[in-house]
Coordinates of C-alpha atoms and ligand atoms in Angstrom, one line a residue:
M27 CA 99.2 125.7 83.9
S28 CA 97.6 125.0 87.6
V29 CA 98.9 122.5 90.0
E30 CA 96.7 120.0 91.3
V31 CA 99.0 118.4 93.7
I32 CA 101.2 120.1 96.3
V33 CA 103.8 117.9 97.9
V34 CA 105.5 119.8 100.9
G35 CA 108.9 118.5 101.2
A36 CA 112.0 116.4 98.9
G37 CA 112.7 114.0 101.5
P38 CA 112.3 110.3 100.2
T39 CA 108.7 110.4 101.3
G40 CA 107.8 113.8 98.9
L41 CA 110.1 112.6 95.9
L42 CA 108.3 108.8 95.3
L43 CA 104.6 110.2 96.0
A44 CA 105.3 113.4 93.5
A45 CA 106.9 110.3 90.7
E46 CA 103.6 108.1 91.8
L47 CA 101.2 111.1 90.9
A48 CA 103.0 112.2 87.7
L49 CA 103.3 108.8 86.4
A50 CA 99.5 108.6 86.6
G51 CA 99.2 112.4 85.0
V52 CA 98.8 114.4 88.0
R53 CA 100.6 118.1 87.3
V54 CA 102.4 118.2 90.7
R55 CA 104.9 120.4 92.0
V56 CA 107.3 119.8 95.1
L57 CA 108.2 123.0 97.4
E58 CA 111.1 122.0 99.5
R59 CA 112.7 124.9 102.1
H60 CA 116.6 123.5 101.5
P61 CA 118.1 125.5 98.8
E62 CA 120.4 122.0 97.8
R63 CA 119.9 118.5 98.6
R64 CA 121.5 117.4 102.2
P65 CA 125.0 115.6 101.7
E66 CA 124.0 113.6 104.6
S67 CA 122.6 110.5 105.4
R68 CA 120.8 109.5 108.1
A69 CA 118.8 106.3 106.8
L70 CA 121.3 103.5 104.9
T71 CA 119.0 100.9 104.6
M72 CA 116.3 99.9 101.8
H73 CA 114.9 96.9 102.9
P74 CA 113.1 93.9 100.5
R75 CA 109.5 95.8 100.2
S76 CA 111.2 99.3 99.3
I77 CA 113.2 97.2 96.3
E78 CA 110.4 95.7 95.0
V79 CA 108.4 99.0 95.0
M80 CA 111.2 100.1 92.7
D81 CA 110.9 97.0 90.8
L82 CA 107.2 97.4 90.2
R83 CA 108.2 100.4 88.4
G84 CA 111.3 99.2 86.6
I85 CA 114.1 101.2 88.6
A86 CA 115.1 98.8 91.0
D87 CA 118.7 98.5 89.2
R88 CA 119.3 101.8 89.8
F89 CA 119.5 101.3 93.5
L90 CA 120.8 98.0 93.3
S91 CA 123.6 99.0 91.1
L92 CA 125.2 101.8 93.8
G93 CA 124.5 99.8 97.2
R94 CA 125.8 96.8 98.6
T95 CA 123.2 93.6 99.7
V96 CA 123.5 92.1 103.2
R97 CA 121.3 88.7 103.7
G98 CA 120.5 89.3 107.4
W99 CA 119.0 91.6 109.3
H100 CA 118.6 92.6 112.7
F101 CA 115.6 93.1 115.5
A102 CA 117.1 95.2 118.5
V103 CA 120.7 94.1 117.8
L104 CA 119.8 90.8 118.7
D105 CA 122.6 88.3 117.7
T106 CA 120.3 86.0 115.7
R107 CA 119.7 87.5 112.7
L108 CA 116.3 88.2 110.9
D109 CA 116.7 85.9 107.6
F110 CA 115.4 88.1 104.6
T111 CA 116.7 84.9 102.2
R112 CA 113.7 83.2 103.2
L113 CA 110.9 85.3 102.4
P114 CA 108.6 85.0 99.4
T115 CA 110.7 87.7 97.4
R116 CA 112.9 88.0 94.6
H117 CA 114.8 90.9 97.1
G118 CA 115.8 88.7 99.8
Y119 CA 118.3 90.9 101.3
T120 CA 118.6 94.6 102.6
L121 CA 120.6 97.1 100.7
F122 CA 122.9 99.5 102.3
L123 CA 122.0 102.7 100.4
A124 CA 123.2 106.0 102.1
Q125 CA 119.8 108.4 102.0
A126 CA 121.3 111.0 100.0
R127 CA 121.6 108.5 97.1
T128 CA 118.8 107.3 97.3
E129 CA 117.1 110.9 97.2
E130 CA 119.4 111.6 94.2
L131 CA 117.8 108.7 92.4
L132 CA 114.4 109.4 93.5
E133 CA 114.7 113.3 92.5
A134 CA 116.1 112.1 89.0
R135 CA 112.6 109.8 88.7
A136 CA 110.7 112.4 89.6
R137 CA 112.1 115.0 87.3
E138 CA 112.2 112.5 84.2
L139 CA 108.5 112.2 84.5
G140 CA 108.1 115.6 84.8
V141 CA 107.7 116.8 88.3
E142 CA 108.6 120.2 89.2
I143 CA 110.8 120.8 92.4
V144 CA 111.3 124.3 93.7
R145 CA 114.0 124.2 96.2
G146 CA 114.5 127.4 98.9
C147 CA 111.1 127.3 99.2
E148 CA 109.6 126.8 102.8
V149 CA 105.8 126.8 103.4
T150 CA 104.5 128.5 106.5
A151 CA 100.9 128.1 106.7
V152 CA 98.2 125.7 104.7
R153 CA 94.5 126.4 104.9
Q154 CA 91.8 124.9 103.1
D155 CA 87.9 125.1 102.0
G156 CA 85.5 122.7 100.1
E157 CA 87.2 124.0 96.8
A158 CA 90.9 124.1 97.3
V159 CA 94.0 124.0 99.3
V160 CA 96.2 127.4 99.2
V161 CA 99.7 127.3 100.5
E162 CA 101.9 130.0 101.9
T163 CA 105.5 130.5 102.0
A164 CA 107.9 132.3 103.5
T165 CA 108.7 134.0 100.0
G166 CA 105.1 135.6 100.4
Q167 CA 103.9 133.3 97.6
S168 CA 100.8 131.7 97.8
V169 CA 100.1 128.8 95.6
R170 CA 96.8 127.1 94.9
A171 CA 95.5 123.2 94.4
A172 CA 93.4 120.6 94.7
Y173 CA 95.3 118.5 97.2
V174 CA 98.4 119.1 99.7
V175 CA 100.2 116.3 101.2
G176 CA 102.7 116.6 104.2
C177 CA 105.5 115.4 103.4
D178 CA 107.7 117.6 105.2
G179 CA 109.0 115.5 108.2
G180 CA 108.6 114.9 111.7
R181 CA 108.0 118.9 112.5
S182 CA 105.4 119.2 109.9
V183 CA 103.7 122.3 109.2
V184 CA 101.1 120.5 106.8
R185 CA 100.1 118.3 110.0
E186 CA 99.9 121.1 112.2
A187 CA 97.7 123.4 109.6
A188 CA 95.6 120.6 109.2
G189 CA 94.9 120.4 113.0
I190 CA 95.8 116.6 113.1
A191 CA 97.4 115.8 116.3
F192 CA 100.5 114.0 116.8
E193 CA 100.2 111.3 119.7
G194 CA 102.7 109.6 121.6
T195 CA 105.3 110.3 123.7
D196 CA 108.2 112.8 124.1
E197 CA 111.9 111.6 123.9
T198 CA 113.1 109.7 126.9
L199 CA 117.0 108.9 125.5
S200 CA 119.5 109.7 122.5
G201 CA 122.4 108.2 120.8
I202 CA 124.8 109.2 118.8
L203 CA 126.2 108.9 115.6
G204 CA 129.4 109.7 113.5
D205 CA 130.6 109.3 110.0
F206 CA 134.8 108.8 110.0
A207 CA 137.2 107.6 108.0
V208 CA 139.1 104.7 109.9
T209 CA 142.2 103.1 108.8
D210 CA 141.7 99.7 110.4
P211 CA 137.9 98.8 109.2
D212 CA 138.7 95.0 110.1
A213 CA 139.3 96.1 113.6
V214 CA 136.0 98.1 114.0
Q215 CA 134.2 95.1 112.5
A216 CA 135.4 93.2 115.4
A217 CA 134.5 95.7 118.1
G218 CA 130.8 95.7 117.6
G219 CA 128.9 95.0 120.6
H220 CA 126.1 96.3 122.7
G221 CA 126.4 100.1 122.7
L222 CA 127.8 100.3 119.3
L223 CA 127.1 99.9 116.0
A224 CA 129.5 100.0 113.2
V225 CA 128.5 100.3 109.4
P226 CA 130.8 100.7 106.6
L227 CA 129.5 103.5 104.5
D228 CA 131.1 104.6 100.9
G229 CA 134.2 106.0 100.0
G230 CA 135.8 104.4 102.9
L231 CA 134.0 106.1 105.7
T232 CA 132.5 104.2 108.5
R233 CA 129.5 104.9 110.5
F234 CA 129.5 104.8 114.5
V235 CA 126.5 104.5 116.3
L236 CA 126.3 104.6 120.0
M237 CA 124.2 104.1 122.9
D238 CA 126.3 105.8 125.8
P239 CA 124.7 105.2 129.5
E240 CA 126.3 108.0 130.3
R241 CA 125.0 110.3 127.6
M242 CA 121.8 109.3 126.6
R243 CA 119.7 111.2 128.6
V244 CA 121.2 114.3 126.6
P245 CA 118.5 116.0 124.4
S246 CA 118.8 115.2 120.9
A247 CA 119.1 119.0 120.1
E248 CA 122.1 119.0 121.6
P249 CA 125.0 118.8 119.2
V250 CA 127.5 116.1 119.5
T251 CA 131.5 117.3 119.8
L252 CA 134.1 115.5 118.5
E253 CA 135.6 115.4 122.3
E254 CA 132.2 113.7 123.6
F255 CA 132.4 111.1 120.7
R256 CA 135.8 110.1 121.8
K257 CA 135.0 110.1 124.9
S258 CA 132.0 107.5 124.8
M259 CA 133.4 105.2 122.3
M260 CA 136.4 104.7 125.0
D261 CA 133.3 104.1 127.4
V262 CA 131.5 101.9 125.5
A263 CA 134.1 100.2 123.2
G264 CA 137.0 100.4 125.3
R265 CA 139.0 102.2 122.2
D266 CA 138.2 105.0 120.0
F267 CA 139.6 103.8 116.6
G268 CA 141.9 106.8 116.2
V269 CA 138.8 108.6 115.0
A270 CA 139.3 111.9 113.9
E271 CA 137.9 114.9 111.4
P272 CA 134.3 113.5 111.2
R273 CA 132.7 113.9 108.2
W274 CA 129.0 114.2 109.9
L275 CA 128.1 114.3 113.8
S276 CA 124.4 114.0 115.2
R277 CA 122.1 112.7 118.2
F278 CA 118.8 110.9 117.3
G279 CA 116.1 110.8 120.0
N280 CA 113.0 108.1 120.7
A281 CA 110.4 110.6 120.8
T282 CA 107.3 108.3 119.3
R283 CA 104.2 109.6 117.6
L284 CA 101.9 108.6 115.3
A285 CA 99.4 111.6 113.3
A286 CA 95.9 110.6 114.5
R287 CA 94.8 110.8 111.0
Y288 CA 96.6 110.8 107.8
R289 CA 93.7 112.8 105.7
Q290 CA 92.3 116.2 106.7
D291 CA 89.7 116.5 103.6
R292 CA 92.2 117.8 101.0
I293 CA 95.1 117.9 103.0
L294 CA 97.0 114.6 103.6
V295 CA 100.4 113.3 105.6
A296 CA 103.1 110.8 104.4
G297 CA 106.5 109.5 105.7
D298 CA 108.2 111.0 109.2
A299 CA 105.2 113.9 109.0
A300 CA 102.9 111.0 109.9
H301 CA 104.9 108.8 112.2
I302 CA 108.2 109.4 114.0
H303 CA 110.2 106.8 116.1
F304 CA 113.9 105.5 117.0
P305 CA 115.8 104.2 114.3
A306 CA 115.7 100.8 115.0
S307 CA 116.2 98.2 112.4
G308 CA 116.1 101.4 110.0
Q309 CA 112.4 101.5 109.1
G310 CA 111.4 105.0 109.0
L311 CA 112.5 105.9 105.4
N312 CA 111.5 102.1 104.4
T313 CA 107.5 102.9 105.6
G314 CA 107.5 106.4 104.3
L315 CA 108.4 104.9 100.5
Q316 CA 105.6 102.7 101.4
D317 CA 103.1 105.1 102.3
A318 CA 103.9 107.6 99.1
M319 CA 103.2 104.1 97.1
N320 CA 100.3 103.4 98.5
L321 CA 98.7 107.2 98.2
G322 CA 100.0 108.2 94.8
W323 CA 97.6 106.3 92.9
K324 CA 94.6 106.8 95.2
L325 CA 95.0 110.5 95.1
A326 CA 95.5 110.2 91.3
A327 CA 92.4 108.3 90.8
Q328 CA 90.6 111.0 92.9
I329 CA 91.8 113.9 90.9
T330 CA 91.3 112.0 87.7
G331 CA 88.1 110.8 88.5
W332 CA 88.0 107.2 87.8
G333 CA 87.9 106.3 91.7
P334 CA 84.9 106.4 93.3
A335 CA 84.3 108.2 96.8
G336 CA 86.2 106.0 99.8
L337 CA 89.4 105.4 97.8
L338 CA 91.2 107.8 98.9
D339 CA 90.3 107.3 102.7
S340 CA 91.6 103.7 102.5
Y341 CA 95.1 105.1 102.0
D342 CA 94.5 106.0 106.4
A343 CA 92.9 102.7 106.9
E344 CA 95.4 100.9 105.4
R345 CA 98.7 103.1 106.1
R346 CA 97.7 104.2 109.5
P347 CA 98.0 100.1 111.2
V348 CA 101.2 99.8 109.7
G349 CA 102.6 103.4 111.3
A350 CA 101.3 101.9 114.4
S351 CA 102.8 98.6 113.7
V352 CA 106.2 100.1 113.6
T353 CA 105.8 102.7 116.2
A354 CA 105.1 99.6 118.5
N355 CA 108.2 97.3 117.3
T356 CA 110.9 100.4 117.9
E357 CA 109.8 101.1 120.8
V358 CA 110.0 97.2 121.9
Q359 CA 113.6 97.4 120.3
T360 CA 114.3 100.3 122.3
L361 CA 113.5 99.0 125.5
L362 CA 115.8 95.8 124.7
L363 CA 118.5 98.3 123.7
E364 CA 118.1 100.8 126.7
L365 CA 117.6 98.4 129.5
P366 CA 120.7 96.6 129.3
L367 CA 122.6 99.4 130.0
L368 CA 121.2 100.2 133.4
A369 CA 122.4 98.2 136.3
Q370 CA 119.5 97.3 137.9
Y371 CA 117.8 95.6 134.9
R372 CA 121.0 94.5 133.4
R373 CA 120.8 90.8 134.1
P374 CA 117.3 90.0 133.8
V375 CA 117.0 92.0 130.2
Q376 CA 120.0 90.4 129.3
A377 CA 118.2 86.9 129.9
L378 CA 115.3 87.9 128.3
R379 CA 117.5 88.8 125.1
E380 CA 118.9 85.4 125.4
M381 CA 115.4 84.0 125.1
L382 CA 114.7 85.7 122.5
N383 CA 117.7 85.1 120.6
D384 CA 116.5 81.6 121.0
L385 CA 112.9 81.9 119.9
L386 CA 114.3 84.0 117.1
G387 CA 116.3 80.5 116.1
I388 CA 112.8 78.8 115.7
E389 CA 112.5 79.5 111.6
A390 CA 108.4 80.6 111.7
V391 CA 109.2 83.1 114.5
N392 CA 111.9 84.4 112.6
H393 CA 110.1 84.5 109.1
R394 CA 107.6 86.4 111.3
L395 CA 109.8 89.3 112.4
A396 CA 111.5 89.1 109.2
G397 CA 108.3 90.1 107.3
M398 CA 107.3 92.6 109.6
V399 CA 110.7 94.7 109.5
S400 CA 111.2 94.2 105.6
G401 CA 107.7 95.1 104.8
I402 CA 106.9 92.0 102.6
A403 CA 104.2 90.9 105.6
T404 CA 102.5 94.3 104.9
D405 CA 98.8 93.0 104.0
Y406 CA 95.9 95.4 103.8
G407 CA 92.9 92.7 104.0
D408 CA 93.2 91.0 107.5
D409 CA 92.2 87.8 107.0
S410 CA 91.1 87.8 103.5
P411 CA 93.8 87.2 100.7
I412 CA 92.0 90.7 99.3
G413 CA 94.6 93.4 100.0
S414 CA 97.7 91.1 100.7
R415 CA 100.9 91.9 98.6
V416 CA 101.0 90.1 95.2
P417 CA 104.8 88.5 94.7
D418 CA 106.7 88.9 91.5
L419 CA 104.8 85.7 89.7
A420 CA 106.4 84.3 86.9
V421 CA 104.3 84.7 83.6
T422 CA 104.2 84.4 79.9
L423 CA 102.2 86.4 77.0
P424 CA 101.6 85.6 73.6
G425 CA 104.1 87.8 71.4
R426 CA 105.8 89.3 74.1
P427 CA 108.9 87.2 75.0
E428 CA 110.5 90.3 76.8
V429 CA 108.0 89.8 79.8
D430 CA 108.6 86.9 82.6
H431 CA 107.6 88.4 85.7
L432 CA 104.5 90.1 86.8
Y433 CA 105.8 93.5 88.0
Q434 CA 107.0 94.4 84.6
L435 CA 103.1 94.8 84.0
L436 CA 103.2 97.3 86.1
H437 CA 105.7 100.0 85.4
D438 CA 103.3 102.6 84.2
G439 CA 101.2 102.4 87.4
R440 CA 98.0 101.6 86.4
P441 CA 95.9 98.8 88.3
L442 CA 96.5 95.5 86.0
L443 CA 93.6 92.7 85.4
I444 CA 95.5 89.3 84.2
R445 CA 93.7 86.4 83.1
T446 CA 94.7 82.9 81.6
A447 CA 91.6 82.2 79.1
G448 CA 89.2 84.6 77.7
E449 CA 89.5 88.5 76.0
P450 CA 88.1 91.5 78.0
A451 CA 84.7 92.3 77.9
T452 CA 85.1 96.2 77.4
A453 CA 88.5 98.2 77.5
H454 CA 88.8 100.6 80.7
P455 CA 91.1 103.9 79.7
H456 CA 92.6 103.5 83.1
I457 CA 93.0 99.5 83.3
T458 CA 95.7 97.6 81.9
Q459 CA 94.0 94.2 80.9
V460 CA 96.1 91.2 79.6
T461 CA 95.5 87.5 78.6
A462 CA 98.4 85.5 79.9
T463 CA 99.6 82.2 78.2
T464 CA 101.1 81.2 81.6
L465 CA 100.8 82.9 85.6
E466 CA 102.4 81.1 88.3
S467 CA 99.0 81.3 90.7
E468 CA 96.4 79.4 91.8
S469 CA 93.6 81.7 90.6
E470 CA 92.9 81.9 86.5
A471 CA 92.8 85.6 87.1
L472 CA 94.2 88.4 89.4
L473 CA 93.2 92.0 89.5
I474 CA 96.3 93.7 90.9
R475 CA 96.2 97.5 92.4
P476 CA 99.3 99.6 90.9
D477 CA 101.1 99.5 94.6
G478 CA 101.3 95.5 93.8
H479 CA 98.4 94.7 96.5
L480 CA 95.5 92.7 95.4
A481 CA 92.5 93.7 94.3
W482 CA 90.7 90.5 93.9
S483 CA 91.3 86.7 92.2
G484 CA 89.0 84.3 91.0
P485 CA 88.3 82.0 88.2
N486 CA 88.4 83.6 84.4
T487 CA 84.6 83.9 83.9
A488 CA 84.2 86.0 86.7
A489 CA 86.8 89.0 85.7
D490 CA 84.9 91.3 84.0
S491 CA 82.2 91.6 86.6
A492 CA 85.1 91.6 89.6
L493 CA 86.8 94.3 87.3
R494 CA 83.1 96.4 87.2
A495 CA 82.6 95.6 91.2
W496 CA 86.1 96.9 92.2
L497 CA 85.3 100.3 89.8
E498 CA 82.6 100.5 91.6
S499 CA 83.7 100.2 95.2
P500 CA 87.6 99.5 95.1
A501 CA 87.7 100.4 98.4
A502 CA 85.5 97.8 99.7
Ligands
FAD5 C1 120.3 108.7 112.9 C2 119.1 108.0 112.0 C3 119.3 106.8 111.4 C4 118.2 106.4 110.3 N1 118.4 104.9 109.5 C5 117.3 104.9 109.0 C6 117.3 103.5 108.1 O1 118.5 103.4 108.2 N2 116.5 103.0 107.4 C7 115.8 104.0 107.4 O2 114.6 103.3 106.8 N3 115.3 105.0 108.3 C8 115.9 105.4 108.6 N4 116.0 106.6 109.6 C9 114.6 107.5 108.9 C10 114.2 107.8 108.2 O3 115.9 109.0 107.8 C11 113.2 109.1 107.8 O4 112.3 108.1 108.2 C12 113.4 109.3 106.4 O5 114.1 110.6 106.1 C13 111.9 109.8 106.4 O6 111.6 110.8 104.8 P1 110.6 111.9 104.8 O7 110.9 112.3 103.1 O8 109.3 111.4 105.2 O9 110.9 113.1 105.9 P2 112.5 114.1 105.5 O10 113.2 113.1 105.3 O11 112.6 114.1 106.9 O12 112.1 114.9 104.7 C14 111.0 115.8 104.6 C15 111.8 117.0 104.2 O13 110.6 118.1 104.0 C16 111.7 119.4 104.0 N5 110.5 120.4 105.0 C17 110.4 120.2 106.1 N6 109.4 121.3 106.2 C18 109.5 122.0 105.3 C19 108.3 123.5 105.3 N7 107.9 123.7 105.8 N8 108.2 123.9 104.0 C20 109.3 123.0 102.8 N9 110.2 121.9 103.2 C21 109.8 121.2 104.1 C22 112.6 119.3 104.8 O14 113.5 119.9 104.7 C23 112.8 117.6 104.3 O15 113.5 118.3 103.0 C24 117.1 107.1 110.3 C25 116.5 108.2 111.1 C26 117.9 108.7 111.8 C27 117.5 110.0 112.5

């Protein structure tokens, strides 16, 4: 059977995208150069919108059962924490879950839906014409498909082949991380401060993240030694906690780049292939998951033939500004972390950090930043409610007592038209239509996209014509 979409890269973005495509009935193959899943975890966090995304598909419990929730999160490691508990979501917390586990769960999900994942398969070239895309692999295979999505990370071969520029700045500083078993976790927690972050991991391990002023100009490509790590710990924290036998040591940098376009005809990019930045506030994986959620249904609609022209281009229009916002906020955070480490800026930037700590104590300010970092405030509608994220509203349906919240009606990945009175004028093969007994909304009727954003809201009497208009011009 021929493949309709090739996804390059089985990281979190590629795996979720492939699952979304398969859910919508698209034949998809993932090509991944690594023969095995990697045991190390760069990312440790799933923020509120990412958990909601999993809830939209009925799989949030899989992630929640393996992770640990923390109520507050940080911006630039400022002392005043971002308060996620006040966000308008059922999931007002960050989930600590190692990237390796997130990928394991996403891979299981993709396989359940019939996605073919080919490991040990490196893509070396991609070319396209008006009819199709052809992907070449290091083993000499060539695979043809209607579309290719590069989810192949920051050094994306797919992005390069499409001629999409990766605009931004090179690395100017680096940090180091090390995962160790420690004998005194309480002492470690107490020692966290500027320049050192200590995060408990599964299995009695602790991740130390260090910004050492003496070592922060070392290029991230240079390997980290245990000796270097210990010395930096001593210099930054005054003790090395007896760390030995690292499970993983790594250096990471602040190169910051954004793809000039997310689509070039039949080639698209998502996740780190579209945006890279310093891992401040743990946003990269989360942003990639939300790229995948935005793109999956649009690409599926394009292939299945129910999405009118314009829908697929709205992926770039909606997600590129989010990528730009994340790259900007991580650059701000990097400055707030780097400058206090430099003698000439220490005093004024500490004063700035104190001012920001104070400002974050103002609820509205805290809420604004929490909404941004958590992904909950992501809104594709500018000033209009269209494009805004729809919360998981309470709902009741006649004869369906098992349904009590809206996201349950989006598990199948289809757009949903929900109204509180009247019946659909016509059935549509790609749209779920229900009449609710109650709906926790000021609007009588809502048309909701598969990614949980609003396509239309209004009175019941206008629902049928709104659906017709949206299908004719959903990108608008
Ligand atoms: C130190 C550190 C800490 C971080 N912490 C967090 C955090 O707490 N929270 C967070 O949200 N983010 C965090 N991030 C960022 C996060 O790890 C990335 O944003 C995330 O992995 C991106 O996922 P992806 O699927 O887009 O790309 P990747 O995870 O990079 O996956 C790309 C995949 O493509 C494959 N591939 C590449 N080239 C080819 C090819 N030519 N052919 C076939 N396959 C190919 C790769 O092998 C890989 O499996 C952190 C990053 C770092 C460095």
